[in-house]
Amino acid sequence: MTDSVKEKILSLKGPIFVYGASGFIGANLFKDIFSIRKDCYALTHDAQKAWRLKLLDIPAANIVHCDIVSNYSVQEVFNTYKPKTIFNLAAYGAYSKQKNIPLTYETNVIGTVNLLENLASDMVYIHAGSSSEYGFNCTSPKETDTLEPNSHYSVSKVSAAYMIQFYAKVHEKNAVNLRLYSIYGDWEEPDRLIPKLIESVRQHKLPNFVSPEISRDFVYMSDCVEAFIDSALKMSPEIRGKSYNIASGVKTTIGDLVEICRKEFDIKEEPSWGSMQNRSWDLAEWFGDPTEANKDLGWKAKTPLNQGLRQYFDWQEGIQYEGKLLPAFQNPYLNPVITAIIACYRDAEAIPFMYERLVKTFNEMKVRYEIIFVNDCSPDNTEEVLEAICNKDPNVIGITHSRNFGSQAGFLSGMEISTGDAVVLMDGDLQDPPEVMPKFYEKWMEGYEVTYGVRVQREMPAWLHFFYKTFYKIFKNMSYINIPKDAGDFSMIDRKVVKELINLPETEQFLRGLRAWVGFKQTGVDYIRPERMFGVSTNNWRKNIWWAKKAIFSFSFVPLEIMSYTGFFLTLASILGIVWQVLAKLFFYPETPSGLSTVIILVMFFGGINMLGISFLGEYIAKIFEETKKRPKFIRTKVRKGIKRYNTSEEIKRLVEEQRK
């Protein structure tokens, strides 16, 4: 980077937003600006391309998740960070593998509208347009020439260009559109033309090619970055609303490109033409006229093609291309998805804090995330709180139940919809600290399929802490499976274990027991369980006793064994008592009285034992009765995924099926 470019970057008004920073051009623009100043933020929600940001080792504090399709999400980040310069490189549909037509228009048109709607008079907006806007009219067109779009992507980018013109002229927004031609350079997708060519050239050979007549207008990445910076600095009423060609003005056929490479890198191999199929939009006369960009912005492409190819060759050599970049591009699990499932009941005040702490922790872990809040028919305003969060973050799902089914059903409801490589179960009251997740994640990466939190200390009265410790000790000793002591629902569970838990048929769930029952490789992580941040606990003595009974009668036969042993002992004692009574009367103590009190005590004692035994049997029979009903574990009435709503049972069922694919 030259000193003049550094000075230009320092002159930009901040804070600076780079939308689409996980993409090819966005990552380069963000990287260059961030290397000079730290008030630059990478905005992205496209998890599939986050590999660039991870390899660039961008601090979590400078990565902001925003869905430009959601106006609420845009408003939230604008209000929080108050940006002054906005570069929008978020786009969809440019590559042949991007075939979702509705998403093309949502991202490129609706997203642009949302950003322009929130643009204040003191902000500058630079939009990444495309030479595809010219479509069939692609032979060195001027910006005022007719646009003849030839694809859905082309139509969407034309719409965005006219939208920018409208907002600039009618609403006086400081916005311009840059029609980018064939940008190449660092961090480009490895399956594109130039990266594949240079990768092969480094092995002293050539890849397959389309026909040699196909042409491009190649612009090196550093020149493209400078075009964005120049546009922001040159913003004025005279240029706002305009579109500019960011092009070299040089027509370069694929045949020309190959010959330049062969000469620059001394390649002897002859190219194999037509060994690769042409794409539907490949055109023979595709190059631009940068005259207006030179006149209004003071910009022109400075890097000759042979020099740019040499610089990119050196970059591939120095970045550990095969060992580092290619695996990152090919393996989406380089950035695994972690799903946090939060069971919420009377937790409306805590939910926003939970969300912020979760996102911060996920960003620090450098993982993709999905957050599922399960509103278990909470009587407070949990519904409204979740709606606001879903509106601003497409990675958040809000589930609403028809009644209070309990936290265990809530966790299963979330697990059924989750898509993460691992899920984390948490209570909504912030007593399960999100900051413990990196320790869970570390154990998961070591190969543990279940990592549970062990409460080494609870911030509660000592006497209550004693009763909890005592119960867990008794329960562990009574259970027929090895259930760890002081371990609640707070845990990270691998996807394969989640599938097994979802498939278990029983209606009555005690997840920490089921989690132990399914097996797999498990370990614990110590943590201190804090007090609730807001409100008071919904647990009481009656509910705690109910939980204890549920645990014991689900995973222990000891009560029945005790009754068997007690019955055997009392029967033996009764026989011995009868023998003693006869012997005492006949031989040892003839005067022994026959008292009524003895009969009463014995009747009450045996009656109590019988009642206790029947109650134990009743608990097990009640569980059998509950299981035979086969009622659903929960009923969802509504699901929110980002800004999308699923209100009918058919829509929810379809969503669940899609999520589980």
XYZ file of C-alpha atoms in Angstrom:
661
model
C 0.000 0.000 0.000
C 1.399 3.406 -1.020
C 1.708 6.387 1.312
C -0.879 8.287 -0.727
C -3.470 5.527 -0.220
C -2.714 5.487 3.523
C -3.325 9.252 3.659
C -6.611 8.800 1.811
C -7.736 6.127 4.280
C -6.943 8.432 7.200
C -9.048 11.147 5.527
C -12.204 9.009 5.418
C -14.968 10.010 7.817
C -15.456 7.364 10.503
C -16.691 5.067 11.822
C -16.524 3.049 8.608
C -18.798 0.138 7.676
C -17.884 -2.485 5.082
C -20.925 -4.576 4.242
C -20.152 -7.912 2.611
C -16.747 -7.953 4.326
C -16.613 -11.748 4.212
C -16.621 -11.626 0.414
C -13.712 -11.241 -2.003
C -13.607 -7.465 -2.552
C -15.129 -6.610 0.820
C -12.431 -8.541 2.698
C -9.674 -6.686 0.833
C -11.281 -3.286 1.353
C -11.815 -3.953 5.059
C -8.297 -5.391 5.494
C -6.626 -2.342 3.957
C -8.660 0.195 5.917
C -8.406 -1.738 9.180
C -4.610 -1.920 8.842
C -4.537 1.890 9.095
C -7.403 2.663 11.477
C -9.449 0.641 13.962
C -12.834 2.362 13.619
C -13.647 0.154 10.655
C -16.196 -2.664 11.048
C -16.755 -5.794 8.974
C -20.484 -6.404 8.549
C -21.537 -9.831 7.413
C -24.142 -12.537 7.875
C -22.955 -14.903 5.131
C -21.444 -17.633 7.292
C -20.323 -19.743 4.330
C -17.697 -17.149 3.374
C -16.455 -16.228 6.819
C -13.259 -18.191 6.166
C -11.523 -15.021 4.938
C -12.184 -13.124 8.158
C -10.950 -16.069 10.189
C -7.727 -16.413 8.192
C -7.218 -12.641 8.444
C -7.591 -13.001 12.247
C -9.983 -10.057 12.548
C -10.813 -9.158 16.182
C -14.316 -10.157 17.234
C -15.045 -6.576 18.315
C -14.750 -5.415 14.689
C -17.070 -8.060 13.222
C -20.707 -6.960 13.292
C -23.563 -9.244 12.281
C -26.208 -7.456 10.248
C -28.844 -8.648 7.790
C -29.380 -5.895 5.219
C -32.646 -7.538 4.177
C -33.986 -6.595 7.630
C -34.544 -2.859 8.001
C -34.696 -3.321 11.773
C -31.264 -4.967 11.752
C -29.810 -2.081 9.730
C -31.363 0.486 12.082
C -29.923 -1.285 15.112
C -26.309 -1.267 13.891
C -26.596 2.304 12.589
C -27.912 3.499 15.960
C -25.247 1.555 17.843
C -22.137 2.455 15.819
C -23.234 5.672 14.044
C -21.175 5.111 10.856
C -20.197 7.994 8.577
C -18.798 6.081 5.595
C -20.580 2.988 4.293
C -19.189 0.684 1.632
C -21.759 -1.857 0.468
C -20.233 -4.909 -1.190
C -22.981 -7.305 -0.116
C -24.355 -9.049 -3.189
C -25.844 -12.356 -4.273
C -26.274 -14.019 -7.663
C -22.989 -13.086 -9.355
C -21.706 -16.676 -9.364
C -23.296 -19.579 -11.219
C -23.591 -21.557 -7.969
C -25.810 -18.829 -6.462
C -29.173 -19.884 -7.908
C -31.698 -18.591 -5.355
C -33.537 -16.003 -7.463
C -35.659 -14.452 -4.652
C -32.526 -14.048 -2.522
C -30.825 -12.273 -5.446
C -33.496 -9.554 -5.433
C -33.801 -9.434 -1.642
C -30.071 -8.880 -1.154
C -29.342 -6.618 -4.113
C -32.524 -4.517 -4.141
C -34.249 -4.675 -0.739
C -30.887 -4.599 1.028
C -29.883 -1.468 -0.891
C -33.202 0.213 -0.066
C -32.775 -0.517 3.647
C -29.301 1.013 3.706
C -30.367 4.093 1.753
C -33.446 4.569 3.941
C -31.231 4.781 7.012
C -28.578 6.983 5.387
C -28.334 10.361 7.144
C -27.267 13.575 5.426
C -23.763 13.426 6.958
C -23.119 9.844 5.767
C -21.441 8.679 2.563
C -22.605 5.540 0.757
C -20.523 3.764 -1.910
C -22.259 0.874 -3.658
C -20.549 -2.026 -5.427
C -22.394 -2.271 -8.712
C -21.442 -4.516 -11.612
C -20.503 -4.298 -15.263
C -23.262 -6.926 -15.650
C -25.705 -4.010 -15.539
C -24.878 -3.331 -19.207
C -25.839 -6.895 -20.127
C -25.830 -7.299 -23.882
C -24.579 -3.726 -24.361
C -21.143 -4.611 -23.020
C -18.760 -3.232 -25.636
C -17.018 -0.285 -23.976
C -20.262 1.394 -22.830
C -20.386 4.830 -21.274
C -22.338 5.243 -18.034
C -25.132 7.009 -19.910
C -25.526 4.221 -22.480
C -28.525 1.919 -22.534
C -28.655 -0.864 -19.959
C -29.675 -4.206 -21.437
C -29.703 -6.723 -18.540
C -29.305 -10.366 -19.515
C -29.765 -12.192 -16.166
C -31.629 -11.934 -12.869
C -28.430 -10.708 -11.255
C -28.080 -8.055 -13.936
C -31.686 -6.896 -13.451
C -31.226 -6.673 -9.678
C -28.041 -4.597 -9.993
C -29.703 -2.265 -12.505
C -32.560 -1.801 -10.042
C -30.093 -0.925 -7.295
C -28.347 1.607 -9.556
C -31.632 3.359 -10.320
C -32.517 3.222 -6.627
C -29.284 5.036 -5.781
C -30.008 7.641 -8.436
C -33.524 8.166 -7.039
C -32.404 8.568 -3.412
C -29.567 10.910 -4.432
C -31.683 13.173 -6.628
C -34.949 13.176 -4.659
C -33.749 12.683 -1.063
C -30.249 14.174 -1.464
C -28.463 11.076 -0.215
C -24.672 11.010 -0.657
C -24.485 7.833 -2.698
C -22.723 6.625 -5.850
C -22.616 3.324 -7.713
C -19.367 1.746 -8.938
C -19.792 -0.659 -11.849
C -16.985 -3.107 -11.256
C -15.439 -5.054 -14.101
C -13.273 -8.177 -13.677
C -11.569 -7.560 -10.358
C -8.818 -10.042 -9.493
C -6.246 -10.429 -6.742
C -5.738 -11.547 -3.134
C -8.432 -13.629 -1.404
C -10.423 -14.337 -4.586
C -12.378 -17.629 -4.583
C -9.943 -20.401 -5.571
C -12.376 -21.808 -8.152
C -12.363 -18.591 -10.243
C -10.413 -17.977 -13.470
C -7.324 -16.057 -12.265
C -6.789 -18.087 -9.051
C -7.041 -21.381 -10.985
C -4.708 -20.035 -13.659
C -2.030 -18.858 -11.222
C -2.356 -22.016 -9.119
C -1.599 -24.057 -12.240
C 1.145 -21.689 -13.393
C 2.907 -22.163 -10.050
C 3.061 -25.860 -11.001
C 4.380 -24.908 -14.468
C 1.236 -25.948 -16.328
C -2.074 -24.519 -17.605
C -5.676 -25.293 -16.572
C -8.629 -25.939 -18.897
C -10.101 -22.933 -20.722
C -13.216 -21.743 -22.493
C -12.835 -20.366 -26.014
C -9.962 -17.847 -26.477
C -12.270 -15.138 -27.894
C -14.098 -14.520 -24.589
C -12.951 -11.135 -23.274
C -12.660 -9.378 -19.927
C -11.572 -6.023 -18.535
C -9.193 -6.946 -15.706
C -8.638 -4.588 -12.758
C -6.202 -5.440 -9.974
C -7.587 -5.473 -6.424
C -5.475 -2.607 -5.050
C -6.794 -0.339 -7.824
C -10.381 -1.416 -7.034
C -9.926 -0.643 -3.320
C -8.588 2.790 -4.195
C -11.662 3.422 -6.380
C -13.937 2.948 -3.368
C -11.812 5.243 -1.212
C -11.592 7.918 -3.936
C -15.372 7.817 -4.422
C -15.994 8.397 -0.713
C -13.543 11.302 -0.557
C -14.843 12.932 -3.751
C -18.504 12.790 -2.680
C -20.317 16.013 -3.610
C -23.760 17.106 -4.872
C -22.329 17.045 -8.397
C -21.520 13.324 -8.426
C -24.043 11.764 -6.055
C -26.462 9.380 -7.694
C -24.076 8.652 -10.566
C -22.655 5.336 -11.695
C -18.990 4.956 -12.672
C -17.165 2.289 -14.645
C -14.297 0.842 -12.621
C -12.419 -0.591 -15.572
C -9.022 -0.479 -17.208
C -10.518 0.290 -20.605
C -8.434 -2.525 -22.087
C -10.080 -5.455 -23.806
C -8.253 -8.657 -22.842
C -9.344 -11.959 -24.334
C -8.726 -15.236 -22.536
C -6.210 -15.939 -25.312
C -4.389 -12.691 -24.480
C -4.436 -13.552 -20.770
C -2.879 -16.969 -21.380
C -0.135 -15.566 -23.579
C 0.709 -12.895 -20.981
C 0.975 -15.652 -18.357
C 3.111 -17.879 -20.547
C 5.495 -15.025 -21.211
C 5.589 -13.663 -17.634
C 6.105 -17.082 -16.005
C 7.913 -18.906 -18.831
C 5.246 -21.598 -19.365
C 6.012 -23.956 -22.280
C 2.718 -25.875 -22.278
C 0.211 -25.012 -25.028
C -3.342 -24.117 -23.841
C -6.234 -26.524 -24.385
C -9.099 -24.412 -25.772
C -12.734 -25.432 -25.445
C -11.948 -28.011 -22.776
C -14.221 -26.074 -20.423
C -17.837 -25.119 -21.190
C -18.665 -21.442 -21.731
C -21.038 -19.819 -19.252
C -24.319 -18.412 -20.529
C -23.257 -14.799 -19.890
C -19.715 -15.049 -21.329
C -19.387 -12.411 -24.048
C -16.676 -11.687 -26.596
C -16.672 -7.890 -26.266
C -16.837 -7.249 -22.518
C -14.759 -4.235 -21.501
C -15.417 -0.756 -20.111
C -14.835 2.964 -20.565
C -13.386 4.558 -17.381
C -13.344 8.141 -18.699
C -15.957 9.485 -16.247
C -14.288 7.828 -13.238
C -11.015 9.451 -14.234
C -12.634 12.882 -14.681
C -14.948 12.981 -11.615
C -13.118 10.760 -9.139
C -9.521 11.200 -10.251
C -9.270 7.417 -10.484
C -7.735 5.126 -13.058
C -6.374 1.592 -13.109
C -2.624 1.776 -12.496
C -1.546 -1.860 -12.444
C -0.744 -3.506 -15.816
C -2.092 -7.050 -16.142
C 1.319 -8.733 -16.182
C 2.362 -6.854 -13.033
C -0.926 -7.697 -11.275
C -0.550 -11.377 -12.152
C 3.006 -11.350 -10.803
C 1.856 -9.731 -7.542
C -0.942 -12.257 -7.182
C 1.513 -15.082 -7.946
C 3.741 -13.848 -5.100
C 0.720 -13.587 -2.776
C -0.263 -17.211 -3.430
C 3.325 -18.256 -2.738
C 3.415 -16.404 0.584
C -0.048 -17.224 1.980
C 0.416 -21.032 2.185
C -2.189 -21.315 -0.543
C -2.506 -25.111 -0.744
C -1.970 -25.803 2.929
C -3.986 -22.982 4.443
C -6.325 -21.192 2.056
C -7.650 -24.073 -0.054
C -8.711 -26.168 2.989
C -10.384 -23.087 4.483
C -12.350 -22.533 1.272
C -13.290 -26.173 0.730
C -14.156 -27.090 4.308
C -17.160 -25.206 5.725
C -16.505 -26.814 9.110
C -13.386 -24.718 9.484
C -15.891 -22.401 11.144
C -18.343 -24.797 12.810
C -21.865 -23.738 13.685
C -22.655 -23.732 17.393
C -26.334 -23.515 18.366
C -27.256 -22.022 21.729
C -30.706 -23.125 22.944
C -32.170 -20.994 25.712
C -35.300 -22.047 27.604
C -37.134 -18.855 28.618
C -39.805 -18.396 31.267
C -40.178 -15.004 32.954
C -36.784 -14.005 31.557
C -37.720 -11.036 29.335
C -35.350 -8.647 31.137
C -32.406 -11.023 30.879
C -32.835 -12.042 27.216
C -31.208 -8.929 25.609
C -28.186 -9.316 27.903
C -28.041 -13.027 27.113
C -28.099 -12.282 23.374
C -25.317 -9.663 23.544
C -23.085 -11.875 25.685
C -23.687 -14.880 23.422
C -22.807 -12.976 20.227
C -19.699 -11.497 21.848
C -18.585 -14.938 23.023
C -19.264 -16.587 19.649
C -17.298 -13.864 17.857
C -14.367 -14.299 20.227
C -14.505 -18.057 19.555
C -14.553 -17.265 15.799
C -17.377 -19.703 15.094
C -20.610 -19.355 13.186
C -23.597 -19.293 15.449
C -27.299 -19.981 15.702
C -29.288 -18.845 18.742
C -32.673 -20.397 19.544
C -34.836 -18.822 22.240
C -37.753 -21.010 23.339
C -40.577 -18.954 24.865
C -42.340 -21.534 27.033
C -45.571 -19.484 27.157
C -43.998 -16.914 29.470
C -46.541 -14.465 30.966
C -44.218 -11.437 30.567
C -43.263 -9.599 27.340
C -40.779 -12.269 26.176
C -42.581 -12.448 22.809
C -41.925 -8.765 22.024
C -38.306 -8.944 23.187
C -37.606 -11.969 20.960
C -39.300 -10.329 17.978
C -36.961 -7.345 18.216
C -33.861 -9.575 18.364
C -35.035 -11.780 15.467
C -35.635 -8.677 13.349
C -32.027 -7.591 13.627
C -30.233 -10.947 13.463
C -31.047 -13.661 10.899
C -29.120 -16.177 13.011
C -31.710 -15.989 15.810
C -34.779 -18.248 15.980
C -37.663 -17.605 18.356
C -40.024 -20.474 19.246
C -43.322 -19.957 21.083
C -45.113 -22.818 22.871
C -48.869 -23.074 23.371
C -48.433 -23.482 27.157
C -45.726 -23.973 29.735
C -44.347 -27.452 28.970
C -41.230 -26.995 31.099
C -37.575 -26.379 30.354
C -36.885 -29.984 29.295
C -39.511 -29.807 26.561
C -38.150 -26.377 25.621
C -34.662 -27.755 25.106
C -35.969 -30.630 22.973
C -38.070 -28.210 20.925
C -34.965 -26.164 20.182
C -32.810 -29.215 19.475
C -35.326 -30.455 16.906
C -34.972 -27.209 14.909
C -31.249 -26.636 15.504
C -28.724 -27.010 12.668
C -25.469 -26.568 14.600
C -22.584 -29.003 14.660
C -23.015 -28.842 18.435
C -25.686 -27.333 20.689
C -25.367 -25.591 24.040
C -28.289 -25.846 26.473
C -28.787 -22.838 28.756
C -31.361 -21.373 31.112
C -32.644 -17.929 30.196
C -31.901 -16.324 33.571
C -28.125 -15.969 32.910
C -27.243 -18.411 35.681
C -25.525 -20.408 32.927
C -22.775 -17.922 31.910
C -22.110 -17.773 28.116
C -18.464 -17.059 28.925
C -18.027 -20.730 29.926
C -18.714 -21.851 26.333
C -15.081 -21.507 25.131
C -14.119 -24.166 27.709
C -16.910 -26.418 26.386
C -15.747 -25.746 22.834
C -12.151 -26.620 23.700
C -13.262 -30.010 25.062
C -15.494 -30.579 22.024
C -12.536 -29.906 19.710
C -10.552 -32.473 21.718
C -13.151 -35.098 20.791
C -15.611 -35.063 23.690
C -19.175 -35.436 22.389
C -20.775 -34.164 25.607
C -19.292 -31.512 27.875
C -21.385 -30.568 30.905
C -20.989 -27.780 33.425
C -20.159 -28.849 36.975
C -21.374 -26.376 39.587
C -18.438 -26.168 41.992
C -20.081 -23.255 43.748
C -23.538 -21.715 43.800
C -24.191 -18.135 44.797
C -26.967 -19.038 47.241
C -27.459 -19.563 51.004
C -25.159 -22.226 52.471
C -28.020 -24.357 53.808
C -29.690 -24.506 50.390
C -26.374 -25.315 48.734
C -25.988 -28.188 51.240
C -29.356 -29.685 50.286
C -28.534 -29.520 46.549
C -25.153 -31.208 47.102
C -26.766 -33.880 49.262
C -29.451 -34.647 46.667
C -26.944 -35.029 43.819
C -24.831 -37.351 45.951
C -27.843 -39.515 46.866
C -29.149 -39.505 43.291
C -25.760 -40.560 41.883
C -25.598 -43.478 44.305
C -29.180 -44.573 43.605
C -29.122 -44.298 39.802
C -28.466 -47.311 37.600
C -26.378 -45.113 35.249
C -23.390 -42.930 36.046
C -24.907 -39.443 36.365
C -22.273 -36.841 37.290
C -22.778 -34.894 40.499
C -23.633 -31.154 40.449
C -24.209 -31.211 36.677
C -27.341 -29.504 35.392
C -28.658 -28.979 31.872
C -25.889 -26.480 30.973
C -23.795 -28.414 28.458
C -22.427 -28.639 24.912
C -23.705 -31.663 22.986
C -22.411 -32.901 19.642
C -24.843 -33.206 16.720
C -24.756 -37.022 16.721
C -25.789 -37.065 20.399
C -28.520 -34.484 19.763
C -30.019 -36.779 17.120
C -30.135 -39.658 19.589
C -31.801 -37.501 22.266
C -34.422 -36.234 19.802
C -35.238 -39.778 18.709
C -35.862 -41.074 22.238
C -39.608 -41.882 22.414
C -40.340 -41.130 26.065
C -42.686 -38.278 26.915
C -41.296 -37.541 30.383
C -37.780 -36.159 29.944
C -35.009 -35.615 32.442
C -32.311 -34.459 30.052
C -29.302 -34.583 32.311
C -30.174 -38.240 32.956
C -30.890 -39.019 29.301
C -27.663 -37.267 28.378
C -25.774 -39.706 30.595
C -27.871 -42.687 29.456
C -27.038 -42.296 25.727
C -23.346 -42.590 26.544
C -20.651 -41.268 24.170
C -17.443 -39.597 25.331
C -18.273 -37.158 28.122
C -16.426 -34.807 30.449
C -17.170 -31.962 32.838
C -16.059 -28.336 33.130
C -16.130 -26.577 36.499
C -17.893 -23.231 36.801
C -19.457 -20.986 39.425
C -23.217 -20.643 39.056
C -24.183 -17.009 39.754
C -27.457 -15.679 41.099
C -30.232 -14.606 38.766
C -29.591 -11.207 37.209
C -33.282 -10.271 37.254
C -36.391 -11.330 39.139
C -36.736 -14.312 41.430
C -36.466 -18.022 40.769
C -39.631 -19.850 39.766
C -38.376 -22.882 41.708
C -39.707 -23.586 45.209
C -39.574 -26.520 47.664
C -42.526 -28.240 46.018
C -40.994 -27.934 42.560
C -37.563 -29.039 43.787
C -39.118 -32.135 45.368
C -40.972 -32.774 42.096
C -37.643 -32.560 40.195
C -36.035 -34.944 42.685
C -38.867 -37.460 42.269
C -38.694 -37.155 38.497
C -34.969 -37.850 38.530
C -35.133 -40.778 40.933
C -38.132 -42.570 39.430
C -36.767 -42.088 35.878
C -33.307 -43.494 36.508
C -33.456 -45.643 39.633
C -35.134 -48.846 40.822
C -33.762 -48.433 44.348
C -37.180 -47.453 45.830
C -38.606 -50.766 44.634
C -35.554 -52.616 45.903
C -35.919 -50.942 49.301
C -39.553 -52.078 49.484
C -38.510 -55.634 48.552
C -35.834 -55.706 51.212
C -38.136 -54.072 53.757
C -40.909 -56.568 53.021
C -38.507 -59.477 53.375
C -37.084 -58.083 56.634
C -40.504 -57.345 58.158
C -41.840 -60.779 57.185
C -38.862 -62.415 58.832
C -39.220 -60.136 61.876
C -42.941 -61.021 62.112
C -42.217 -64.779 62.047
C -39.545 -64.340 64.675
C -41.939 -62.185 66.732
C -44.663 -64.888 66.634
C -42.203 -67.605 67.670
C -40.927 -65.414 70.508
C -44.477 -64.583 71.672
C -45.369 -68.316 71.865
C -42.155 -69.287 73.618
C -42.385 -66.393 76.075
C -45.990 -67.250 76.998
C -45.331 -70.966 77.422
C -41.888 -71.065 78.949
C -40.170 -67.802 79.849
C -42.721 -65.164 80.844
C -46.111 -66.768 81.494
C -47.457 -63.501 82.871
C -46.790 -61.550 79.641
C -49.867 -59.292 79.088
C -51.769 -59.180 75.803
C -51.823 -55.372 75.201
C -53.930 -53.351 72.783
C -51.137 -50.756 72.313
C -48.858 -53.351 70.763
C -51.503 -54.221 68.188
C -52.128 -50.566 67.341
C -48.418 -49.812 66.881
C -47.956 -52.851 64.671
C -50.992 -52.010 62.546
C -49.824 -48.415 62.078
C -46.279 -49.519 61.301
C -47.255 -52.121 58.722
C -49.948 -49.834 57.355
C -47.361 -47.076 56.839
C -44.997 -49.486 55.142
C -47.795 -50.637 52.830
C -48.760 -47.061 51.969
C -45.151 -46.159 51.250
C -44.764 -49.213 49.042
C -47.990 -48.442 47.196
C -46.871 -44.816 46.685
C -43.603 -46.004 45.142
C -45.517 -48.348 42.862
C -47.892 -45.514 42.065
C -45.029 -43.276 40.931
C -43.767 -45.933 38.527
C -47.292 -46.754 37.317
C -47.964 -43.037 36.759
C -44.854 -42.841 34.561
C -45.985 -45.908 32.622
C -49.443 -44.349 32.229
C -47.947 -41.064 30.987
C -45.740 -42.836 28.463
C -48.591 -44.933 27.037
C -50.579 -41.790 26.133
C -47.976 -40.795 23.534
C -48.922 -37.132 23.694
C -46.515 -34.691 21.995
C -43.740 -33.347 24.210
C -44.650 -29.761 23.244
C -46.813 -27.758 20.848
C -45.353 -24.837 18.909
C -47.703 -22.001 17.970
C -45.189 -19.738 16.254
C -41.598 -19.736 15.018
C -39.547 -16.695 14.001
C -36.343 -17.184 12.003
C -34.810 -13.785 11.483
C -37.540 -11.680 9.893
C -39.437 -14.719 8.576
C -42.566 -15.911 10.399
C -44.014 -19.421 10.531
C -47.489 -19.317 12.056
C -49.371 -22.395 10.862
C -48.657 -25.983 11.864
C -47.921 -26.835 8.211
C -45.360 -24.009 7.918
C -43.701 -24.993 11.190
C -43.602 -28.654 10.198
C -42.021 -27.740 6.866
C -39.423 -25.575 8.642
C -38.534 -28.414 11.022
C -38.075 -30.778 8.070
C -35.862 -28.252 6.276
C -33.763 -27.618 9.374
C -33.213 -31.339 9.984
C -31.974 -32.077 6.438
